[in-house]
Amino acid sequence: QLQLVESGGGLVQPGGSLRLSCATSGFTLDYYAIGWFRQAPGKEREGVSCISPSGGSTVYADSVKGRFTISRDNAKNTVYLQMNSLKPDDTAVYYCAAVRRSIVSLCSLRVTYDYWGQGTQVTVSS
């Protein structure tokens, strides 16, 4: 059974850092693009970042460019989201999601992702 499990969320002060992990199981990560999405209370879900199956292509939302970095370790079946210089506006539940793509494909936050984790809460507050 294909599963994605997020971890690494928590409470952090503005300007701080967190690293989220998305541990996957039940499928071969090499053939999937992975996206990170977030949803704040009262707001629509938004795409944050994605990474292609090979790791050669990444996309970031304008709101996180220069602060967040996505990476993947296919051998460990895990994708990471390093979040630096966090702001209160980054407060949200963060989800990772997977979509099957060809190994040479790019990634996109605009396609439909088929598999989702349950999310991890990130709260940025002093």
PDB file of N, CA, C and O in Angstrom, residues 43-106:
ATOM      1  N   LYS A  43      -7.835  29.320   4.564  1.00  0.00           N
ATOM      2  CA  LYS A  43      -7.256  29.585   3.245  1.00  0.00           C
ATOM      3  C   LYS A  43      -7.262  28.322   2.396  1.00  0.00           C
ATOM      4  O   LYS A  43      -7.347  27.211   2.910  1.00  0.00           O
ATOM      5  N   GLU A  44      -7.161  28.527   1.090  1.00  0.00           N
ATOM      6  CA  GLU A  44      -7.075  27.379   0.188  1.00  0.00           C
ATOM      7  C   GLU A  44      -5.689  26.743   0.261  1.00  0.00           C
ATOM      8  O   GLU A  44      -4.704  27.399   0.584  1.00  0.00           O
ATOM      9  N   ARG A  45      -5.653  25.489  -0.087  1.00  0.00           N
ATOM     10  CA  ARG A  45      -4.370  24.803  -0.156  1.00  0.00           C
ATOM     11  C   ARG A  45      -3.525  25.397  -1.272  1.00  0.00           C
ATOM     12  O   ARG A  45      -4.041  25.708  -2.356  1.00  0.00           O
ATOM     13  N   GLU A  46      -2.246  25.568  -1.022  1.00  0.00           N
ATOM     14  CA  GLU A  46      -1.362  26.113  -2.045  1.00  0.00           C
ATOM     15  C   GLU A  46      -0.130  25.235  -2.221  1.00  0.00           C
ATOM     16  O   GLU A  46       0.352  24.603  -1.270  1.00  0.00           O
ATOM     17  N   GLY A  47       0.369  25.218  -3.421  1.00  0.00           N
ATOM     18  CA  GLY A  47       1.592  24.492  -3.696  1.00  0.00           C
ATOM     19  C   GLY A  47       2.794  25.263  -3.191  1.00  0.00           C
ATOM     20  O   GLY A  47       2.871  26.481  -3.376  1.00  0.00           O
ATOM     21  N   VAL A  48       3.712  24.576  -2.570  1.00  0.00           N
ATOM     22  CA  VAL A  48       4.911  25.196  -2.011  1.00  0.00           C
ATOM     23  C   VAL A  48       6.135  24.891  -2.867  1.00  0.00           C
ATOM     24  O   VAL A  48       6.876  25.792  -3.254  1.00  0.00           O
ATOM     25  N   SER A  49       6.313  23.606  -3.161  1.00  0.00           N
ATOM     26  CA  SER A  49       7.495  23.204  -3.916  1.00  0.00           C
ATOM     27  C   SER A  49       7.277  21.796  -4.454  1.00  0.00           C
ATOM     28  O   SER A  49       6.467  21.038  -3.927  1.00  0.00           O
ATOM     29  N   CYS A  50       8.006  21.470  -5.522  1.00  0.00           N
ATOM     30  CA  CYS A  50       7.980  20.096  -6.021  1.00  0.00           C
ATOM     31  C   CYS A  50       9.360  19.735  -6.563  1.00  0.00           C
ATOM     32  O   CYS A  50      10.183  20.614  -6.843  1.00  0.00           O
ATOM     33  N   ILE A  51       9.565  18.430  -6.698  1.00  0.00           N
ATOM     34  CA  ILE A  51      10.834  17.928  -7.207  1.00  0.00           C
ATOM     35  C   ILE A  51      10.548  16.767  -8.146  1.00  0.00           C
ATOM     36  O   ILE A  51       9.683  15.932  -7.880  1.00  0.00           O
ATOM     37  N   SER A  52      11.260  16.748  -9.259  1.00  0.00           N
ATOM     38  CA  SER A  52      11.050  15.718 -10.270  1.00  0.00           C
ATOM     39  C   SER A  52      11.587  14.370  -9.799  1.00  0.00           C
ATOM     40  O   SER A  52      12.349  14.292  -8.824  1.00  0.00           O
ATOM     41  N   PRO A  53      11.229  13.297 -10.499  1.00  0.00           N
ATOM     42  CA  PRO A  53      11.702  11.968 -10.092  1.00  0.00           C
ATOM     43  C   PRO A  53      13.225  11.855 -10.002  1.00  0.00           C
ATOM     44  O   PRO A  53      13.741  11.216  -9.078  1.00  0.00           O
ATOM     45  N   SER A  54      13.913  12.500 -10.908  1.00  0.00           N
ATOM     46  CA  SER A  54      15.375  12.423 -10.887  1.00  0.00           C
ATOM     47  C   SER A  54      15.998  13.408  -9.907  1.00  0.00           C
ATOM     48  O   SER A  54      17.183  13.306  -9.583  1.00  0.00           O
ATOM     49  N   GLY A  55      15.208  14.373  -9.470  1.00  0.00           N
ATOM     50  CA  GLY A  55      15.739  15.428  -8.610  1.00  0.00           C
ATOM     51  C   GLY A  55      16.335  16.586  -9.380  1.00  0.00           C
ATOM     52  O   GLY A  55      16.750  17.576  -8.790  1.00  0.00           O
ATOM     53  N   GLY A  56      16.350  16.484 -10.698  1.00  0.00           N
ATOM     54  CA  GLY A  56      16.978  17.517 -11.506  1.00  0.00           C
ATOM     55  C   GLY A  56      16.138  18.750 -11.735  1.00  0.00           C
ATOM     56  O   GLY A  56      16.643  19.779 -12.179  1.00  0.00           O
ATOM     57  N   SER A  57      14.860  18.656 -11.449  1.00  0.00           N
ATOM     58  CA  SER A  57      13.945  19.779 -11.646  1.00  0.00           C
ATOM     59  C   SER A  57      13.224  20.078 -10.356  1.00  0.00           C
ATOM     60  O   SER A  57      12.700  19.176  -9.707  1.00  0.00           O
ATOM     61  N   THR A  58      13.230  21.349  -9.985  1.00  0.00           N
ATOM     62  CA  THR A  58      12.494  21.775  -8.794  1.00  0.00           C
ATOM     63  C   THR A  58      11.697  23.029  -9.126  1.00  0.00           C
ATOM     64  O   THR A  58      12.065  23.804 -10.019  1.00  0.00           O
ATOM     65  N   VAL A  59      10.642  23.220  -8.390  1.00  0.00           N
ATOM     66  CA  VAL A  59       9.779  24.395  -8.542  1.00  0.00           C
ATOM     67  C   VAL A  59       9.472  24.916  -7.146  1.00  0.00           C
ATOM     68  O   VAL A  59       9.267  24.132  -6.208  1.00  0.00           O
ATOM     69  N   TYR A  60       9.433  26.245  -7.025  1.00  0.00           N
ATOM     70  CA  TYR A  60       9.088  26.870  -5.749  1.00  0.00           C
ATOM     71  C   TYR A  60       8.030  27.938  -5.962  1.00  0.00           C
ATOM     72  O   TYR A  60       8.066  28.672  -6.945  1.00  0.00           O
ATOM     73  N   ALA A  61       7.120  28.034  -5.008  1.00  0.00           N
ATOM     74  CA  ALA A  61       6.201  29.163  -5.007  1.00  0.00           C
ATOM     75  C   ALA A  61       6.998  30.439  -4.748  1.00  0.00           C
ATOM     76  O   ALA A  61       8.018  30.416  -4.045  1.00  0.00           O
ATOM     77  N   ASP A  62       6.532  31.538  -5.314  1.00  0.00           N
ATOM     78  CA  ASP A  62       7.240  32.806  -5.132  1.00  0.00           C
ATOM     79  C   ASP A  62       7.410  33.168  -3.656  1.00  0.00           C
ATOM     80  O   ASP A  62       8.419  33.763  -3.269  1.00  0.00           O
ATOM     81  N   SER A  63       6.431  32.795  -2.860  1.00  0.00           N
ATOM     82  CA  SER A  63       6.447  33.169  -1.446  1.00  0.00           C
ATOM     83  C   SER A  63       7.551  32.475  -0.648  1.00  0.00           C
ATOM     84  O   SER A  63       7.878  32.923   0.457  1.00  0.00           O
ATOM     85  N   VAL A  64       8.131  31.403  -1.198  1.00  0.00           N
ATOM     86  CA  VAL A  64       9.152  30.665  -0.446  1.00  0.00           C
ATOM     87  C   VAL A  64      10.505  30.627  -1.151  1.00  0.00           C
ATOM     88  O   VAL A  64      11.473  30.097  -0.602  1.00  0.00           O
ATOM     89  N   LYS A  65      10.583  31.184  -2.352  1.00  0.00           N
ATOM     90  CA  LYS A  65      11.850  31.171  -3.093  1.00  0.00           C
ATOM     91  C   LYS A  65      12.955  31.825  -2.289  1.00  0.00           C
ATOM     92  O   LYS A  65      12.775  32.888  -1.696  1.00  0.00           O
ATOM     93  N   GLY A  66      14.095  31.165  -2.271  1.00  0.00           N
ATOM     94  CA  GLY A  66      15.241  31.688  -1.539  1.00  0.00           C
ATOM     95  C   GLY A  66      15.247  31.328  -0.066  1.00  0.00           C
ATOM     96  O   GLY A  66      16.247  31.549   0.627  1.00  0.00           O
ATOM     97  N   ARG A  67      14.135  30.780   0.420  1.00  0.00           N
ATOM     98  CA  ARG A  67      14.056  30.405   1.846  1.00  0.00           C
ATOM     99  C   ARG A  67      13.889  28.901   2.033  1.00  0.00           C
ATOM    100  O   ARG A  67      14.395  28.342   3.006  1.00  0.00           O
ATOM    101  N   PHE A  68      13.183  28.249   1.125  1.00  0.00           N
ATOM    102  CA  PHE A  68      12.922  26.812   1.221  1.00  0.00           C
ATOM    103  C   PHE A  68      13.742  26.066   0.165  1.00  0.00           C
ATOM    104  O   PHE A  68      13.968  26.581  -0.930  1.00  0.00           O
ATOM    105  N   THR A  69      14.141  24.857   0.531  1.00  0.00           N
ATOM    106  CA  THR A  69      14.866  23.999  -0.403  1.00  0.00           C
ATOM    107  C   THR A  69      14.305  22.589  -0.325  1.00  0.00           C
ATOM    108  O   THR A  69      14.223  22.012   0.761  1.00  0.00           O
ATOM    109  N   ILE A  70      13.936  22.059  -1.473  1.00  0.00           N
ATOM    110  CA  ILE A  70      13.423  20.694  -1.546  1.00  0.00           C
ATOM    111  C   ILE A  70      14.541  19.773  -2.034  1.00  0.00           C
ATOM    112  O   ILE A  70      15.367  20.166  -2.870  1.00  0.00           O
ATOM    113  N   SER A  71      14.574  18.566  -1.500  1.00  0.00           N
ATOM    114  CA  SER A  71      15.568  17.587  -1.930  1.00  0.00           C
ATOM    115  C   SER A  71      14.988  16.190  -1.746  1.00  0.00           C
ATOM    116  O   SER A  71      13.963  16.021  -1.082  1.00  0.00           O
ATOM    117  N   ARG A  72      15.637  15.219  -2.332  1.00  0.00           N
ATOM    118  CA  ARG A  72      15.140  13.850  -2.214  1.00  0.00           C
ATOM    119  C   ARG A  72      16.311  12.880  -2.116  1.00  0.00           C
ATOM    120  O   ARG A  72      17.385  13.110  -2.678  1.00  0.00           O
ATOM    121  N   ASP A  73      16.071  11.792  -1.405  1.00  0.00           N
ATOM    122  CA  ASP A  73      17.023  10.699  -1.300  1.00  0.00           C
ATOM    123  C   ASP A  73      16.256   9.438  -1.645  1.00  0.00           C
ATOM    124  O   ASP A  73      15.585   8.844  -0.784  1.00  0.00           O
ATOM    125  N   ASN A  74      16.310   9.048  -2.903  1.00  0.00           N
ATOM    126  CA  ASN A  74      15.520   7.911  -3.348  1.00  0.00           C
ATOM    127  C   ASN A  74      15.943   6.616  -2.657  1.00  0.00           C
ATOM    128  O   ASN A  74      15.115   5.727  -2.442  1.00  0.00           O
ATOM    129  N   ALA A  75      17.211   6.521  -2.292  1.00  0.00           N
ATOM    130  CA  ALA A  75      17.680   5.321  -1.600  1.00  0.00           C
ATOM    131  C   ALA A  75      17.017   5.172  -0.232  1.00  0.00           C
ATOM    132  O   ALA A  75      16.825   4.051   0.260  1.00  0.00           O
ATOM    133  N   LYS A  76      16.671   6.311   0.359  1.00  0.00           N
ATOM    134  CA  LYS A  76      16.013   6.302   1.674  1.00  0.00           C
ATOM    135  C   LYS A  76      14.506   6.489   1.549  1.00  0.00           C
ATOM    136  O   LYS A  76      13.815   6.587   2.560  1.00  0.00           O
ATOM    137  N   ASN A  77      14.029   6.577   0.294  1.00  0.00           N
ATOM    138  CA  ASN A  77      12.584   6.752   0.058  1.00  0.00           C
ATOM    139  C   ASN A  77      12.027   7.967   0.801  1.00  0.00           C
ATOM    140  O   ASN A  77      10.910   7.927   1.333  1.00  0.00           O
ATOM    141  N   THR A  78      12.793   9.035   0.813  1.00  0.00           N
ATOM    142  CA  THR A  78      12.423  10.210   1.597  1.00  0.00           C
ATOM    143  C   THR A  78      12.678  11.489   0.810  1.00  0.00           C
ATOM    144  O   THR A  78      13.673  11.596   0.090  1.00  0.00           O
ATOM    145  N   VAL A  79      11.757  12.413   0.964  1.00  0.00           N
ATOM    146  CA  VAL A  79      11.890  13.748   0.390  1.00  0.00           C
ATOM    147  C   VAL A  79      11.885  14.750   1.538  1.00  0.00           C
ATOM    148  O   VAL A  79      11.160  14.575   2.524  1.00  0.00           O
ATOM    149  N   TYR A  80      12.692  15.794   1.400  1.00  0.00           N
ATOM    150  CA  TYR A  80      12.853  16.775   2.466  1.00  0.00           C
ATOM    151  C   TYR A  80      12.435  18.167   1.990  1.00  0.00           C
ATOM    152  O   TYR A  80      12.523  18.485   0.810  1.00  0.00           O
ATOM    153  N   LEU A  81      12.022  18.969   2.953  1.00  0.00           N
ATOM    154  CA  LEU A  81      11.784  20.388   2.692  1.00  0.00           C
ATOM    155  C   LEU A  81      12.479  21.164   3.793  1.00  0.00           C
ATOM    156  O   LEU A  81      12.025  21.164   4.945  1.00  0.00           O
ATOM    157  N   GLN A  82      13.603  21.766   3.459  1.00  0.00           N
ATOM    158  CA  GLN A  82      14.321  22.610   4.404  1.00  0.00           C
ATOM    159  C   GLN A  82      13.726  24.003   4.361  1.00  0.00           C
ATOM    160  O   GLN A  82      13.686  24.630   3.295  1.00  0.00           O
ATOM    161  N   MET A  83      13.274  24.486   5.498  1.00  0.00           N
ATOM    162  CA  MET A  83      12.606  25.779   5.567  1.00  0.00           C
ATOM    163  C   MET A  83      13.414  26.711   6.468  1.00  0.00           C
ATOM    164  O   MET A  83      13.561  26.433   7.667  1.00  0.00           O
ATOM    165  N   ASN A  84      13.935  27.761   5.897  1.00  0.00           N
ATOM    166  CA  ASN A  84      14.720  28.745   6.644  1.00  0.00           C
ATOM    167  C   ASN A  84      14.006  30.088   6.652  1.00  0.00           C
ATOM    168  O   ASN A  84      13.094  30.326   5.857  1.00  0.00           O
ATOM    169  N   SER A  85      14.451  30.963   7.523  1.00  0.00           N
ATOM    170  CA  SER A  85      13.894  32.326   7.626  1.00  0.00           C
ATOM    171  C   SER A  85      12.367  32.281   7.675  1.00  0.00           C
ATOM    172  O   SER A  85      11.683  33.007   6.951  1.00  0.00           O
ATOM    173  N   LEU A  86      11.861  31.441   8.525  1.00  0.00           N
ATOM    174  CA  LEU A  86      10.410  31.247   8.589  1.00  0.00           C
ATOM    175  C   LEU A  86       9.695  32.500   9.064  1.00  0.00           C
ATOM    176  O   LEU A  86      10.207  33.265   9.905  1.00  0.00           O
ATOM    177  N   LYS A  87       8.502  32.685   8.529  1.00  0.00           N
ATOM    178  CA  LYS A  87       7.659  33.836   8.837  1.00  0.00           C
ATOM    179  C   LYS A  87       6.331  33.351   9.391  1.00  0.00           C
ATOM    180  O   LYS A  87       5.915  32.217   9.115  1.00  0.00           O
ATOM    181  N   PRO A  88       5.631  34.209  10.120  1.00  0.00           N
ATOM    182  CA  PRO A  88       4.307  33.812  10.611  1.00  0.00           C
ATOM    183  C   PRO A  88       3.373  33.361   9.480  1.00  0.00           C
ATOM    184  O   PRO A  88       2.554  32.458   9.691  1.00  0.00           O
ATOM    185  N   ASP A  89       3.519  33.957   8.300  1.00  0.00           N
ATOM    186  CA  ASP A  89       2.681  33.564   7.163  1.00  0.00           C
ATOM    187  C   ASP A  89       2.947  32.150   6.689  1.00  0.00           C
ATOM    188  O   ASP A  89       2.171  31.607   5.898  1.00  0.00           O
ATOM    189  N   ASP A  90       4.028  31.542   7.132  1.00  0.00           N
ATOM    190  CA  ASP A  90       4.314  30.153   6.770  1.00  0.00           C
ATOM    191  C   ASP A  90       3.543  29.159   7.629  1.00  0.00           C
ATOM    192  O   ASP A  90       3.588  27.960   7.379  1.00  0.00           O
ATOM    193  N   THR A  91       2.855  29.658   8.637  1.00  0.00           N
ATOM    194  CA  THR A  91       2.072  28.788   9.506  1.00  0.00           C
ATOM    195  C   THR A  91       0.982  28.080   8.718  1.00  0.00           C
ATOM    196  O   THR A  91       0.172  28.726   8.049  1.00  0.00           O
ATOM    197  N   ALA A  92       0.974  26.756   8.794  1.00  0.00           N
ATOM    198  CA  ALA A  92       0.022  25.960   8.030  1.00  0.00           C
ATOM    199  C   ALA A  92       0.247  24.484   8.343  1.00  0.00           C
ATOM    200  O   ALA A  92       1.246  24.120   8.976  1.00  0.00           O
ATOM    201  N   VAL A  93      -0.673  23.667   7.867  1.00  0.00           N
ATOM    202  CA  VAL A  93      -0.429  22.229   7.815  1.00  0.00           C
ATOM    203  C   VAL A  93       0.244  21.939   6.483  1.00  0.00           C
ATOM    204  O   VAL A  93      -0.251  22.361   5.428  1.00  0.00           O
ATOM    205  N   TYR A  94       1.362  21.243   6.544  1.00  0.00           N
ATOM    206  CA  TYR A  94       2.140  20.926   5.353  1.00  0.00           C
ATOM    207  C   TYR A  94       1.921  19.469   4.964  1.00  0.00           C
ATOM    208  O   TYR A  94       2.017  18.573   5.812  1.00  0.00           O
ATOM    209  N   TYR A  95       1.645  19.274   3.689  1.00  0.00           N
ATOM    210  CA  TYR A  95       1.393  17.948   3.160  1.00  0.00           C
ATOM    211  C   TYR A  95       2.404  17.624   2.062  1.00  0.00           C
ATOM    212  O   TYR A  95       2.752  18.499   1.268  1.00  0.00           O
ATOM    213  N   CYS A  96       2.818  16.371   1.995  1.00  0.00           N
ATOM    214  CA  CYS A  96       3.558  15.925   0.816  1.00  0.00           C
ATOM    215  C   CYS A  96       2.628  15.039  -0.011  1.00  0.00           C
ATOM    216  O   CYS A  96       1.697  14.418   0.511  1.00  0.00           O
ATOM    217  N   ALA A  97       2.883  15.023  -1.304  1.00  0.00           N
ATOM    218  CA  ALA A  97       2.034  14.287  -2.231  1.00  0.00           C
ATOM    219  C   ALA A  97       2.882  13.745  -3.364  1.00  0.00           C
ATOM    220  O   ALA A  97       3.947  14.288  -3.673  1.00  0.00           O
ATOM    221  N   ALA A  98       2.392  12.686  -3.982  1.00  0.00           N
ATOM    222  CA  ALA A  98       3.145  12.011  -5.044  1.00  0.00           C
ATOM    223  C   ALA A  98       2.305  11.867  -6.302  1.00  0.00           C
ATOM    224  O   ALA A  98       1.085  11.669  -6.233  1.00  0.00           O
ATOM    225  N   VAL A  99       2.972  11.985  -7.436  1.00  0.00           N
ATOM    226  CA  VAL A  99       2.334  11.725  -8.728  1.00  0.00           C
ATOM    227  C   VAL A  99       3.334  10.964  -9.597  1.00  0.00           C
ATOM    228  O   VAL A  99       4.505  11.336  -9.663  1.00  0.00           O
ATOM    229  N   ARG A 100       2.865   9.935 -10.260  1.00  0.00           N
ATOM    230  CA  ARG A 100       3.769   9.140 -11.093  1.00  0.00           C
ATOM    231  C   ARG A 100       4.106   9.917 -12.364  1.00  0.00           C
ATOM    232  O   ARG A 100       3.239  10.465 -13.026  1.00  0.00           O
ATOM    233  N   ARG A 101       5.400   9.956 -12.677  1.00  0.00           N
ATOM    234  CA  ARG A 101       5.877  10.674 -13.840  1.00  0.00           C
ATOM    235  C   ARG A 101       7.002   9.861 -14.465  1.00  0.00           C
ATOM    236  O   ARG A 101       7.611   9.018 -13.813  1.00  0.00           O
ATOM    237  N   SER A 102       7.311  10.152 -15.709  1.00  0.00           N
ATOM    238  CA  SER A 102       8.478   9.507 -16.299  1.00  0.00           C
ATOM    239  C   SER A 102       9.734  10.008 -15.600  1.00  0.00           C
ATOM    240  O   SER A 102       9.769  11.128 -15.091  1.00  0.00           O
ATOM    241  N   ILE A 103      10.734   9.193 -15.593  1.00  0.00           N
ATOM    242  CA  ILE A 103      11.934   9.500 -14.818  1.00  0.00           C
ATOM    243  C   ILE A 103      12.660  10.731 -15.343  1.00  0.00           C
ATOM    244  O   ILE A 103      13.417  11.383 -14.611  1.00  0.00           O
ATOM    245  N   VAL A 104      12.417  11.107 -16.575  1.00  0.00           N
ATOM    246  CA  VAL A 104      13.085  12.277 -17.149  1.00  0.00           C
ATOM    247  C   VAL A 104      12.190  13.519 -17.150  1.00  0.00           C
ATOM    248  O   VAL A 104      12.556  14.548 -17.691  1.00  0.00           O
ATOM    249  N   SER A 105      11.034  13.430 -16.552  1.00  0.00           N
ATOM    250  CA  SER A 105      10.093  14.536 -16.601  1.00  0.00           C
ATOM    251  C   SER A 105      10.472  15.644 -15.623  1.00  0.00           C
ATOM    252  O   SER A 105      11.246  15.444 -14.685  1.00  0.00           O
ATOM    253  N   LEU A 106       9.894  16.817 -15.865  1.00  0.00           N
ATOM    254  CA  LEU A 106      10.009  17.923 -14.930  1.00  0.00           C
ATOM    255  C   LEU A 106       8.921  17.757 -13.871  1.00  0.00           C
ATOM    256  O   LEU A 106       8.130  16.828 -13.926  1.00  0.00           O
TER     257      LEU A 106
END
